[in-house]
PDB file of C-alpha atoms in Angstrom:
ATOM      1  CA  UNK L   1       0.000   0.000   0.000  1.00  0.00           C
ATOM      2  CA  UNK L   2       1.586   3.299  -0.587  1.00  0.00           C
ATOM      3  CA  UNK L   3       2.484   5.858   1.549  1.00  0.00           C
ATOM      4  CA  UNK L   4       1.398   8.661  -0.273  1.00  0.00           C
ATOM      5  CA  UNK L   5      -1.718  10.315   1.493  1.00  0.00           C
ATOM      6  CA  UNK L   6      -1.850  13.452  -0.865  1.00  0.00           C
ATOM      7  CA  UNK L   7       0.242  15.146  -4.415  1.00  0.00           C
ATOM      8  CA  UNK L   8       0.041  18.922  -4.116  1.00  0.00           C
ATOM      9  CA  UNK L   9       1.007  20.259  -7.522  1.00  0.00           C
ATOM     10  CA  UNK L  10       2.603  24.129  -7.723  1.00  0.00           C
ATOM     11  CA  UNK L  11      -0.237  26.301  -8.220  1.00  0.00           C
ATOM     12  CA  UNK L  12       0.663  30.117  -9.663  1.00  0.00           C
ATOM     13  CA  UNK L  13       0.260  32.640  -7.388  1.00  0.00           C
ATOM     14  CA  UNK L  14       0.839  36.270  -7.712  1.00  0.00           C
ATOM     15  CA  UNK L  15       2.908  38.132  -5.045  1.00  0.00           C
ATOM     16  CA  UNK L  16       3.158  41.591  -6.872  1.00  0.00           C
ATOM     17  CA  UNK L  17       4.368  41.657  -9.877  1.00  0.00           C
ATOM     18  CA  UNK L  18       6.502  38.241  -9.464  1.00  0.00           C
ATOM     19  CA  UNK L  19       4.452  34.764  -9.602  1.00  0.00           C
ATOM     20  CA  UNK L  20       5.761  31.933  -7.569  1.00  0.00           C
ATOM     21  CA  UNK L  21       4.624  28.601  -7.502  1.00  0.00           C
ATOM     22  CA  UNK L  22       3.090  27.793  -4.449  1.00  0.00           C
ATOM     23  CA  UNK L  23       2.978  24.595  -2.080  1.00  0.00           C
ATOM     24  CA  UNK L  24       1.287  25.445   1.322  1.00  0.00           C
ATOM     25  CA  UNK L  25      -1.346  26.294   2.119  1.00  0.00           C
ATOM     26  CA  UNK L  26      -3.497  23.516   0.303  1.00  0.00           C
ATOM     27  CA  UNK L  27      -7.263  23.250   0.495  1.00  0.00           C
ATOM     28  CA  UNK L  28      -7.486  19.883   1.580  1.00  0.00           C
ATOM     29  CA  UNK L  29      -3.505  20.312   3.884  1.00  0.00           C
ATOM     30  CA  UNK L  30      -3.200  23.885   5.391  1.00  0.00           C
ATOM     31  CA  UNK L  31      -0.138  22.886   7.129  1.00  0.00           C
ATOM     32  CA  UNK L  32       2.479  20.001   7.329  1.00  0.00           C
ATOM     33  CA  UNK L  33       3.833  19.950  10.941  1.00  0.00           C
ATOM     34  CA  UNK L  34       4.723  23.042  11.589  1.00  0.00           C
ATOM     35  CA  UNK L  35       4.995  24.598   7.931  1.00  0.00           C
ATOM     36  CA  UNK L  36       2.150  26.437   7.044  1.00  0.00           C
ATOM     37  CA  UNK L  37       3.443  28.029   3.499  1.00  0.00           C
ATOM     38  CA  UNK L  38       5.589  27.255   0.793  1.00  0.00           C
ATOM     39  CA  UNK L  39       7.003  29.548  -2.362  1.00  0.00           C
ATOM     40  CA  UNK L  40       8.850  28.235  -4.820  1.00  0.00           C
ATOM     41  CA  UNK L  41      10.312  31.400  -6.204  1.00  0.00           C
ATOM     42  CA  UNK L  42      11.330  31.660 -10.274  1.00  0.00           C
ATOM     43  CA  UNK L  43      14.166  30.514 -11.797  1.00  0.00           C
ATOM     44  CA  UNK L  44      13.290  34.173 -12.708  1.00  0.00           C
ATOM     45  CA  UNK L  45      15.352  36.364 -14.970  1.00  0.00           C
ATOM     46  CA  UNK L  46      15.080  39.757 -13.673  1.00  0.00           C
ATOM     47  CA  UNK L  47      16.665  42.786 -15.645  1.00  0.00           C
ATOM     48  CA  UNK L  48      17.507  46.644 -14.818  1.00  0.00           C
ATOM     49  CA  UNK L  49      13.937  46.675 -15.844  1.00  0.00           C
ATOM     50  CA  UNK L  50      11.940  44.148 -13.787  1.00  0.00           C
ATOM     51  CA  UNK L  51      13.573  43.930 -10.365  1.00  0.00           C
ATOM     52  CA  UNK L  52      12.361  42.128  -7.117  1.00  0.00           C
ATOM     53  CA  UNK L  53      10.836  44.329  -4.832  1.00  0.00           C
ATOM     54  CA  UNK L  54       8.953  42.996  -1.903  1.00  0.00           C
ATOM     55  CA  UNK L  55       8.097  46.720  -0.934  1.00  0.00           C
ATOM     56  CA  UNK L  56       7.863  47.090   3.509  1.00  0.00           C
ATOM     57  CA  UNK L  57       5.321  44.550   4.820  1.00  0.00           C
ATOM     58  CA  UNK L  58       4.105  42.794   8.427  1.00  0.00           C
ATOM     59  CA  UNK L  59       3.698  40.042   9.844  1.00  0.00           C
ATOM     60  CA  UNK L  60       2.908  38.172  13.176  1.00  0.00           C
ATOM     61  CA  UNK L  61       3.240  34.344  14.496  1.00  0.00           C
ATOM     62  CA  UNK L  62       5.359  33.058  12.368  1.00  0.00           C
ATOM     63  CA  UNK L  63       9.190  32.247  11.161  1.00  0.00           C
ATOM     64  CA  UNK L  64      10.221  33.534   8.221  1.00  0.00           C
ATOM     65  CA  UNK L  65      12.784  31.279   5.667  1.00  0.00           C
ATOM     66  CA  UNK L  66      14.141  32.365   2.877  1.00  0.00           C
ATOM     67  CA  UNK L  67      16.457  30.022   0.961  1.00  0.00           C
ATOM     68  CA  UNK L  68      17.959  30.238  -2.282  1.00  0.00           C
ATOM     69  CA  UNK L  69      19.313  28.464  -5.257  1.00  0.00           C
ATOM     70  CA  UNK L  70      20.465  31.277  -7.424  1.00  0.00           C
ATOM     71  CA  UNK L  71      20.452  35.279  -7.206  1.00  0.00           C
ATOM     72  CA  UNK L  72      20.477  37.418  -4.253  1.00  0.00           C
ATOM     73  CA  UNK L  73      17.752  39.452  -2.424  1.00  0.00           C
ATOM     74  CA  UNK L  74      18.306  42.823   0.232  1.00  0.00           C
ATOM     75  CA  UNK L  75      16.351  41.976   3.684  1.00  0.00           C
ATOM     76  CA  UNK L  76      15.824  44.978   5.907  1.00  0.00           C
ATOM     77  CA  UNK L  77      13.599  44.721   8.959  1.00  0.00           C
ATOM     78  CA  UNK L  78      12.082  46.997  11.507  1.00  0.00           C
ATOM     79  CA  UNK L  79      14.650  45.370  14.015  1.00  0.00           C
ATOM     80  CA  UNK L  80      17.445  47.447  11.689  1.00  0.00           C
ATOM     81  CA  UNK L  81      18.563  44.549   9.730  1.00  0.00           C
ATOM     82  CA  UNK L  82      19.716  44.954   6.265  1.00  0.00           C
ATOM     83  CA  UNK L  83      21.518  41.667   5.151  1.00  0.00           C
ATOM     84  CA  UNK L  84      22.162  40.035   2.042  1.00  0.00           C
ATOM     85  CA  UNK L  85      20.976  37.044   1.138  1.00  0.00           C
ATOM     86  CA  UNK L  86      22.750  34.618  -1.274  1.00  0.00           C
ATOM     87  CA  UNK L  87      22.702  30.912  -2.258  1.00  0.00           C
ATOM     88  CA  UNK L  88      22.872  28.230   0.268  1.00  0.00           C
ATOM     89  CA  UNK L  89      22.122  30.294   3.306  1.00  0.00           C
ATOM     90  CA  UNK L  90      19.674  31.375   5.129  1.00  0.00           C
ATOM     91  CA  UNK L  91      17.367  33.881   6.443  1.00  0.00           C
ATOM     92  CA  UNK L  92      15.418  33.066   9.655  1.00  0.00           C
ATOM     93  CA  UNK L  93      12.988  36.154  10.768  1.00  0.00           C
ATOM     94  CA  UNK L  94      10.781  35.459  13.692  1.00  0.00           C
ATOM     95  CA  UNK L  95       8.097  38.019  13.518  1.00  0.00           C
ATOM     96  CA  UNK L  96       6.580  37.018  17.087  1.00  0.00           C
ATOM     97  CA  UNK L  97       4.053  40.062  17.665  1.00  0.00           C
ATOM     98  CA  UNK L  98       5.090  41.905  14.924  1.00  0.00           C
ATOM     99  CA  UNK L  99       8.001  43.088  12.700  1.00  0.00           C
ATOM    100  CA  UNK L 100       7.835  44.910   9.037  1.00  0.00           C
ATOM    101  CA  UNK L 101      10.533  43.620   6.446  1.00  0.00           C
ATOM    102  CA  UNK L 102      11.263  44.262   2.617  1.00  0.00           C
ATOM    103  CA  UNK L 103      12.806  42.393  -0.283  1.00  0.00           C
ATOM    104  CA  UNK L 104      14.541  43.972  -3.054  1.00  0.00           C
ATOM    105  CA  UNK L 105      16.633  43.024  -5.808  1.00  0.00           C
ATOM    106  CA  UNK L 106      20.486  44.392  -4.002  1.00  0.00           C
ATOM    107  CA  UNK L 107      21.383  47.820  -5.498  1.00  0.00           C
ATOM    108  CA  UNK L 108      24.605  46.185  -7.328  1.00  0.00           C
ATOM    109  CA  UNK L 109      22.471  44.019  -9.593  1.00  0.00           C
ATOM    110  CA  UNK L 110      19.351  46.077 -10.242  1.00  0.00           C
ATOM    111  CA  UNK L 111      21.637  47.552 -13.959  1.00  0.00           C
ATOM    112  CA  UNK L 112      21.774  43.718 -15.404  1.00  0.00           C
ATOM    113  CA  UNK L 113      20.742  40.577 -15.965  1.00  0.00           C
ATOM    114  CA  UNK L 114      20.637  38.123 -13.326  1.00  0.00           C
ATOM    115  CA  UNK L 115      18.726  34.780 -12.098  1.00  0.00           C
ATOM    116  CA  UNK L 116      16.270  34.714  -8.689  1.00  0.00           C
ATOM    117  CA  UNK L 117      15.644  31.085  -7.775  1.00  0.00           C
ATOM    118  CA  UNK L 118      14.579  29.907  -3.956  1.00  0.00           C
ATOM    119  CA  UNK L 119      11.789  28.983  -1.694  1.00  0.00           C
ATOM    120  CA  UNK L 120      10.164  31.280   1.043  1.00  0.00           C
ATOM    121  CA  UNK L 121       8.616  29.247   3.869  1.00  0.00           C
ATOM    122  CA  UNK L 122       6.696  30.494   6.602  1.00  0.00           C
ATOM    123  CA  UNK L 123       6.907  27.731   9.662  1.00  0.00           C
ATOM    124  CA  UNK L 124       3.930  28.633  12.842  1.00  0.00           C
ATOM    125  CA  UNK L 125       5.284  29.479  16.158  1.00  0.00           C
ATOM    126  CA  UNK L 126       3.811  27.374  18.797  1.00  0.00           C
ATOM    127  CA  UNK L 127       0.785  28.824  20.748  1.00  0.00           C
ATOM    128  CA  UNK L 128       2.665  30.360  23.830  1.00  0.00           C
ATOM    129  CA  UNK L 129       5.152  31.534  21.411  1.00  0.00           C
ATOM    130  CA  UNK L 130       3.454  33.526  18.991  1.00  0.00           C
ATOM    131  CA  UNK L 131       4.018  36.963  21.104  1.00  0.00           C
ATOM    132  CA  UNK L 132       7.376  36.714  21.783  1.00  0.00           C
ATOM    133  CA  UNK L 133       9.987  39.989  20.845  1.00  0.00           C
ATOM    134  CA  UNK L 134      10.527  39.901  16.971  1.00  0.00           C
ATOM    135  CA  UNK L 135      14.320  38.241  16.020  1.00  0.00           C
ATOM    136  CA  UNK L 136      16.467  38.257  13.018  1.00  0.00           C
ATOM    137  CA  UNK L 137      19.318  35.600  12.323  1.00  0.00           C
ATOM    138  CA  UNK L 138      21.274  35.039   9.138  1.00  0.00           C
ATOM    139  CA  UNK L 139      23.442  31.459   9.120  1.00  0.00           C
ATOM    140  CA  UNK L 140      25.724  30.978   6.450  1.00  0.00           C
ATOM    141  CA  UNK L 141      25.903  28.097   4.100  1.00  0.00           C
ATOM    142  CA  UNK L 142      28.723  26.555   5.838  1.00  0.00           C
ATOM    143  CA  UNK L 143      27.286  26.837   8.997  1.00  0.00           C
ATOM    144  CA  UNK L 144      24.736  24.271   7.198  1.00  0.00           C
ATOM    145  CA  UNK L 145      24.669  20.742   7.913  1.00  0.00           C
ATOM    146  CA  UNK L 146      26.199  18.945   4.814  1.00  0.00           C
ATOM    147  CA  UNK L 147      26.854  15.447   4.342  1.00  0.00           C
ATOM    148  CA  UNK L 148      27.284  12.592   1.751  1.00  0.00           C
ATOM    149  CA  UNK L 149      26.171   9.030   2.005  1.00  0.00           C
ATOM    150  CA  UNK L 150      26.081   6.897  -0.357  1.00  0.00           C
ATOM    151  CA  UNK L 151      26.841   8.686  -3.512  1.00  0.00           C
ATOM    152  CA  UNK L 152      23.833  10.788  -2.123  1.00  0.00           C
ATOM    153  CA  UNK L 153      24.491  14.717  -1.143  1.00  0.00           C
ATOM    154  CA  UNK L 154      21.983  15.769   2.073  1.00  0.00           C
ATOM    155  CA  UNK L 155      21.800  19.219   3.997  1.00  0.00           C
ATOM    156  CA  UNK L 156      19.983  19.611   7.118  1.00  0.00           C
ATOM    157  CA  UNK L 157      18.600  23.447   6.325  1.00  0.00           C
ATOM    158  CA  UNK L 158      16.786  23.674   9.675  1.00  0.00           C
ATOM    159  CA  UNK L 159      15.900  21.434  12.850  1.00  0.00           C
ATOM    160  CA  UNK L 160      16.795  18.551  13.931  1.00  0.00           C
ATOM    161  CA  UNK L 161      16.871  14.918  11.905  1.00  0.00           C
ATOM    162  CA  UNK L 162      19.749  11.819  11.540  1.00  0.00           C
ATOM    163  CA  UNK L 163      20.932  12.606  14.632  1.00  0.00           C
ATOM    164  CA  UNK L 164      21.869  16.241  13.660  1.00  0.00           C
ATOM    165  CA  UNK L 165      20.736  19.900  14.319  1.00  0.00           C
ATOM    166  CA  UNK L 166      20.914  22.863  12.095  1.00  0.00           C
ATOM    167  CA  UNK L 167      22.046  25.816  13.777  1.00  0.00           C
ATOM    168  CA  UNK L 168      18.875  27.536  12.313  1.00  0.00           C
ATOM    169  CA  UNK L 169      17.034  28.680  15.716  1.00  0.00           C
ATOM    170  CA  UNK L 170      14.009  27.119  15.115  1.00  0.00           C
ATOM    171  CA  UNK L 171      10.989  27.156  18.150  1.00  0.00           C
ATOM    172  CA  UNK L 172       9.293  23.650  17.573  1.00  0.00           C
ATOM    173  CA  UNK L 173      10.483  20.056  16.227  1.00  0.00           C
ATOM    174  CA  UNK L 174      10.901  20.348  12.818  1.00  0.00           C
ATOM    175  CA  UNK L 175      12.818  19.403   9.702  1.00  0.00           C
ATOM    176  CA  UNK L 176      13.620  20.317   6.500  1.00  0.00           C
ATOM    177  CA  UNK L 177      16.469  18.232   4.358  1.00  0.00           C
ATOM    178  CA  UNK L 178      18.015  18.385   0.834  1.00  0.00           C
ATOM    179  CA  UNK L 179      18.643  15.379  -0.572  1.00  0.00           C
ATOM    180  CA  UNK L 180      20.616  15.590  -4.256  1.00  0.00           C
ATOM    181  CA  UNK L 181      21.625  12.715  -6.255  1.00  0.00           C
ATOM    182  CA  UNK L 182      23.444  12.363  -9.351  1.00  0.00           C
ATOM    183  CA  UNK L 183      22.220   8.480  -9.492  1.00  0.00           C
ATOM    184  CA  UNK L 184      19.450   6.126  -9.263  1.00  0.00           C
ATOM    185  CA  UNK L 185      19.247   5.881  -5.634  1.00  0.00           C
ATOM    186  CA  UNK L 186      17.113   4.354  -3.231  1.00  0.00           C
ATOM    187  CA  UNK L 187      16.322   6.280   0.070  1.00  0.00           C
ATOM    188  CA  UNK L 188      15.270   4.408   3.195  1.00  0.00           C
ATOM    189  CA  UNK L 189      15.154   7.459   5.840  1.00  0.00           C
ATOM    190  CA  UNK L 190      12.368   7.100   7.380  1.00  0.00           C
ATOM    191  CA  UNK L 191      13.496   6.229  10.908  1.00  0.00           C
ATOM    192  CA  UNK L 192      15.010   9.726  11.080  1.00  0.00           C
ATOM    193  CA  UNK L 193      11.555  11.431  10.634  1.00  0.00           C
ATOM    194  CA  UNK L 194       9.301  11.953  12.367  1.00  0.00           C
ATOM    195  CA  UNK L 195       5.486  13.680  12.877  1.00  0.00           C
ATOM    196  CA  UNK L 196       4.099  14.587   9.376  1.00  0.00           C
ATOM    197  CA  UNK L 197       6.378  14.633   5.991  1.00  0.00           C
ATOM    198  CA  UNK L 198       6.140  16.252   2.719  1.00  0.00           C
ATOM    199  CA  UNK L 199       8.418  15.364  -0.148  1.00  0.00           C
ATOM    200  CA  UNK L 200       8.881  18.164  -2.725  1.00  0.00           C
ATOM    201  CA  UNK L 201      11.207  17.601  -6.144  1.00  0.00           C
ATOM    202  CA  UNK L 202      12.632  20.438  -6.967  1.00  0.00           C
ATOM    203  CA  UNK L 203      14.035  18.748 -10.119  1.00  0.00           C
ATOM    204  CA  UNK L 204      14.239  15.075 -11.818  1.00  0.00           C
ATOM    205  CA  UNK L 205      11.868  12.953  -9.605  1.00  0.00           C
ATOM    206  CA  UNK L 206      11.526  10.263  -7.538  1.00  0.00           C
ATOM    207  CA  UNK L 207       9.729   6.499  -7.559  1.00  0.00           C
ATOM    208  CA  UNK L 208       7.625   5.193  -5.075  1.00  0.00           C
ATOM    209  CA  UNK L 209       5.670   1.716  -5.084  1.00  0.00           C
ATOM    210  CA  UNK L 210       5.335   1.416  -8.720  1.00  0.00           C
ATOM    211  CA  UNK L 211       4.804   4.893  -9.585  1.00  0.00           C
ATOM    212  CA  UNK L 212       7.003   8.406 -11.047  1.00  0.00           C
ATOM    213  CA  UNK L 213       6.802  11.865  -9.929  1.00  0.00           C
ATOM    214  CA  UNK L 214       8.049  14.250 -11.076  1.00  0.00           C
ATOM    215  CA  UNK L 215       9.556  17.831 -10.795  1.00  0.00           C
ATOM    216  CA  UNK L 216       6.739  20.930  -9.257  1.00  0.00           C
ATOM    217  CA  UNK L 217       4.745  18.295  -6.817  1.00  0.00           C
ATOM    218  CA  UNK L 218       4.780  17.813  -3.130  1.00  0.00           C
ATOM    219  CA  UNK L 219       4.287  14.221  -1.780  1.00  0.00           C
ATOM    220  CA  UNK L 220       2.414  14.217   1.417  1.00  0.00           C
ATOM    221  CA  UNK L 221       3.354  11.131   3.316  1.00  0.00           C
ATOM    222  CA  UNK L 222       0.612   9.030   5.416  1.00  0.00           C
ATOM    223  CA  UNK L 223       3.662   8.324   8.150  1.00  0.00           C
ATOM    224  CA  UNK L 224       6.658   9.906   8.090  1.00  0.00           C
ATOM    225  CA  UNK L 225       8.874   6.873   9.591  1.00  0.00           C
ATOM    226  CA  UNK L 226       7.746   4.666   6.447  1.00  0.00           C
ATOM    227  CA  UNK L 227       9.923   7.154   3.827  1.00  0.00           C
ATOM    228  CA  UNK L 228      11.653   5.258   1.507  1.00  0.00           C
ATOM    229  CA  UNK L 229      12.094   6.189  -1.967  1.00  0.00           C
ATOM    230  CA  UNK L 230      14.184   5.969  -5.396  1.00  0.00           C
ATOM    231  CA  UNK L 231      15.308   9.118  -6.082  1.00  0.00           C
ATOM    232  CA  UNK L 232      15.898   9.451 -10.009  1.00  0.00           C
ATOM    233  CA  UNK L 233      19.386  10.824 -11.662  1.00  0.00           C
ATOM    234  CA  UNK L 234      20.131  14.524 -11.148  1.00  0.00           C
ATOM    235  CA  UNK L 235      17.488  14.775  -9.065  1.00  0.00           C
ATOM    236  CA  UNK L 236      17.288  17.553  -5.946  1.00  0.00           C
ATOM    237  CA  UNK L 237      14.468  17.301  -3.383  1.00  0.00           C
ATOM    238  CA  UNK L 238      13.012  18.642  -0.331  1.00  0.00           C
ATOM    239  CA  UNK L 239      11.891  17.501   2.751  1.00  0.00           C
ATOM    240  CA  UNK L 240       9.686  19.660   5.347  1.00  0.00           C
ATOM    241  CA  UNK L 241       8.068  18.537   8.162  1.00  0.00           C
ATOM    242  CA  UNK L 242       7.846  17.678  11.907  1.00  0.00           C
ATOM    243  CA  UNK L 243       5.618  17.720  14.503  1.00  0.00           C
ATOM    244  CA  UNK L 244       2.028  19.249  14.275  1.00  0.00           C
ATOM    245  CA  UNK L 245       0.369  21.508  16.572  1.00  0.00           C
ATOM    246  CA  UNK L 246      -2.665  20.577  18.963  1.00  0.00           C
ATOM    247  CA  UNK L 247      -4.447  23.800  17.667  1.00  0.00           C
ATOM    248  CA  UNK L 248      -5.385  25.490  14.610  1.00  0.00           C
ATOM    249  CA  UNK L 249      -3.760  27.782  12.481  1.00  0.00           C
ATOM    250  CA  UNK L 250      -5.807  30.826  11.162  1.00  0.00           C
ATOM    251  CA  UNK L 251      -4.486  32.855   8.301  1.00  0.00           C
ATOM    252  CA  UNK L 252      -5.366  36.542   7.246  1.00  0.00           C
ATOM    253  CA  UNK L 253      -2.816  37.850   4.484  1.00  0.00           C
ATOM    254  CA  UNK L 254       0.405  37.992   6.329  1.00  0.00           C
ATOM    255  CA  UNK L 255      -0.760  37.234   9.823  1.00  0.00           C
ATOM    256  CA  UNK L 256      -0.928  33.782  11.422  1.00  0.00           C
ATOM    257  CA  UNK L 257      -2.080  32.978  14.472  1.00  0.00           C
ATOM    258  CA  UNK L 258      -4.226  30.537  16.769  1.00  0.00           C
ATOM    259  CA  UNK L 259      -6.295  33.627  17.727  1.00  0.00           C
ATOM    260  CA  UNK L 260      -8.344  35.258  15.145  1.00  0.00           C
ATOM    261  CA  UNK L 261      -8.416  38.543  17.611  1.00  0.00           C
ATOM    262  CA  UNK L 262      -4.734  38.698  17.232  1.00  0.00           C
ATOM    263  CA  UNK L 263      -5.242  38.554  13.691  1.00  0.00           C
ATOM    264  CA  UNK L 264      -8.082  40.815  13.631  1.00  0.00           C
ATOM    265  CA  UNK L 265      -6.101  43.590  16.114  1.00  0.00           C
ATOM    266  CA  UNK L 266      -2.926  43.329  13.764  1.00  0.00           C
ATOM    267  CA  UNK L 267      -4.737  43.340  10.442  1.00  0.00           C
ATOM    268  CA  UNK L 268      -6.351  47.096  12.079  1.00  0.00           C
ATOM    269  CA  UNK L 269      -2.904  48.254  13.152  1.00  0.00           C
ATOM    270  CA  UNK L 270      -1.394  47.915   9.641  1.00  0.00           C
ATOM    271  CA  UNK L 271      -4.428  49.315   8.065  1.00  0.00           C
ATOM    272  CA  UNK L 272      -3.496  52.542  10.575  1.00  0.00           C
ATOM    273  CA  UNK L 273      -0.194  52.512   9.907  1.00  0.00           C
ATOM    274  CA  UNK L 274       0.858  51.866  13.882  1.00  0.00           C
ATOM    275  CA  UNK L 275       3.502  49.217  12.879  1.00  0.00           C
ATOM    276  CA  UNK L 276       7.448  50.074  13.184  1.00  0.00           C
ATOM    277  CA  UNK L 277       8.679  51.895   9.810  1.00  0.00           C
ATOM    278  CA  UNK L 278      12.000  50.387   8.320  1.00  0.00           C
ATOM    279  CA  UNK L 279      14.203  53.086   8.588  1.00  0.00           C
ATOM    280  CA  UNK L 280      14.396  54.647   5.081  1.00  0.00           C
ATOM    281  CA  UNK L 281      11.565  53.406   3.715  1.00  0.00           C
ATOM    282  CA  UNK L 282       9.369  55.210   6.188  1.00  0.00           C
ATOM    283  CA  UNK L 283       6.795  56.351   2.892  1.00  0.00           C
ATOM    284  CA  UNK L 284       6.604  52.711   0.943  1.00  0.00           C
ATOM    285  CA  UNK L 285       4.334  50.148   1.674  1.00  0.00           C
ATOM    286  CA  UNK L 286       1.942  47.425   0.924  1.00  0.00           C
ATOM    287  CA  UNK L 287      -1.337  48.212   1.639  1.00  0.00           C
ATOM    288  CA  UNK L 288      -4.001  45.516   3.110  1.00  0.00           C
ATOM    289  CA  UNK L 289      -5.827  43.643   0.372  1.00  0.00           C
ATOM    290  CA  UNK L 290      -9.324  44.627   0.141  1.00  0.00           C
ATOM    291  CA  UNK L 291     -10.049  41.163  -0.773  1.00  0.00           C
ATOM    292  CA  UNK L 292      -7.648  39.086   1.275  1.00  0.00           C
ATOM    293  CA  UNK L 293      -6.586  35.518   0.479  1.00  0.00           C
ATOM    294  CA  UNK L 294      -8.032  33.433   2.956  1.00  0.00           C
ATOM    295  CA  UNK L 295      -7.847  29.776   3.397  1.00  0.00           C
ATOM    296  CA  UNK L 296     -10.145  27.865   5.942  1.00  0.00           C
ATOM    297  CA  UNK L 297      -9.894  24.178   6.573  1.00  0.00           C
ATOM    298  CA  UNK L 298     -12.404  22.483   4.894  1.00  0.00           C
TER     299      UNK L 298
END
């Protein structure tokens, strides 16, 4: 019987201006453990003309991660952050009750052509966490986890898994692994996961029981300790999961929390304009959707 409860396929989504494809949330799986969205950003070509520009936003409950394959994007926060972000590290923002960042293309590379390619997560901050002071960490790809076994390449990006821990300082047990393989491989990992699992293939694809997948899908596992896998030639996936909370998850736009009055109070404070300014970019903005994208379990 296979272990495959649920494929979510990329669906486009429009951020401003820039369409990812996105993962999480799902209609039928608004969260898997602890993640509760998932971008998968370009490959993009972005010119002095069409630039990435995230202009100042908020949010509340939630981590931030922002990981990339190729290109490089500006973070400033309301915390007086302004760091680069470039391949194989990462950016870990913990917006607690409240922080404002932007994204931008950096200033060096907004006169020619160059690539964007990454995923932004969002991961939930457990209940009596989600109103804790605002934090901003950036870990360096070699601070990163990296092993091979195998013939087969894995990173640990953030929490804990085969006996390791990312030095990503993450606030519930969680996971998220890349696993890259050159060769037909089979993958037997699943008595290093645990709570719930889902499998996304970046490129190539894997096999499981008798059947393909392939690149732009997310494999939501029934039981995480029963992953095992043949992951395909030049093949690079993802793994994201961990333990679920006991309550639910509401989300408003860029607010997330297990309190819709939290939600409701931050939602009026942006709409006000009572949040932090990023210093320099007191005057830009994105303004609260009149029609915000809501998802409700089903």
């Amino acid at each position: 019987m296979s272990n495959i409860d649920l494929i979510i396929e990329e669906r486009a989504a429009d951020i401003g201006k820039f369409l990812v494809g996105r993962l999480l949330p799902f209609r039928q799986k608004r969260m898997v453990g602890p993640f509760i969205y998932i971008d998968h950003m370009g490959p993009v070509k972005l010119s002095e003309r069409n630039h990435f520009d995230v202009l100042p936003h908020p949010h509340i409950g939630l981590s931030t991660l922002t990981y990339l394959f190729e290109g490089s994007i500006m973070h400033r926060d309301t915390l007086g952050n302004e760091m680069e972000i470039t391949p194989g590290a990462v950016n870990w923002m913990t917006a607690g009750k409240g922080i404002v960042h932007s994204e931008r293309t950096p200033e060096y590379l907004r006169h020619s052509e160059n690539l964007l390619h990454g995923l932004q997560i969002w991961v939930a901050l457990p209940k009596e966490l989600e109103q804790m002071n605002p934090e901003f960490f950036h870990i360096t790809a070699e601070q990163i986890p990296a092993w091979e076994q195998d013939g087969v390449n894995y990173k640990l990006i953030a929490g804990e898994a085969f006996k390791r821990t990312s030095v990503v300082p993450v606030y519930s047990r969680m996971y998220m692994i890349e696993i890259k393989s050159n060769e037909r491989k089979l993958i037997n990992i699943g008595d290093q996961l645990y709570g719930e699992s889902g499998l996304y293939i970046l490129e190539g694809g894997i096999e499981s029981d008798g059947q393909e997948y392939a690149s732009k899908q997310m494999l939501v596992t029934k039981e995480s300790h029963l992953c095992s896998f043949t992951i395909l030639p030049h093949s690079t996936i993802y793994i994201f999961g961990g333990e679920p909370f006991p309550e639910e998850r509401y989300i408003d736009w860029n607010f997330v929390s297990s309190d819709k009055e939290l939600i409701q109070a931050a939602k009026q404070k942006w709409i006000n304009q009572q949040f932090e300014k990023i210093k320099g970019e007191e005057e830009e903005y994105i303004p609260y959707p009149t029609v915000p994208p809501t998802f409700k379990r089903k």
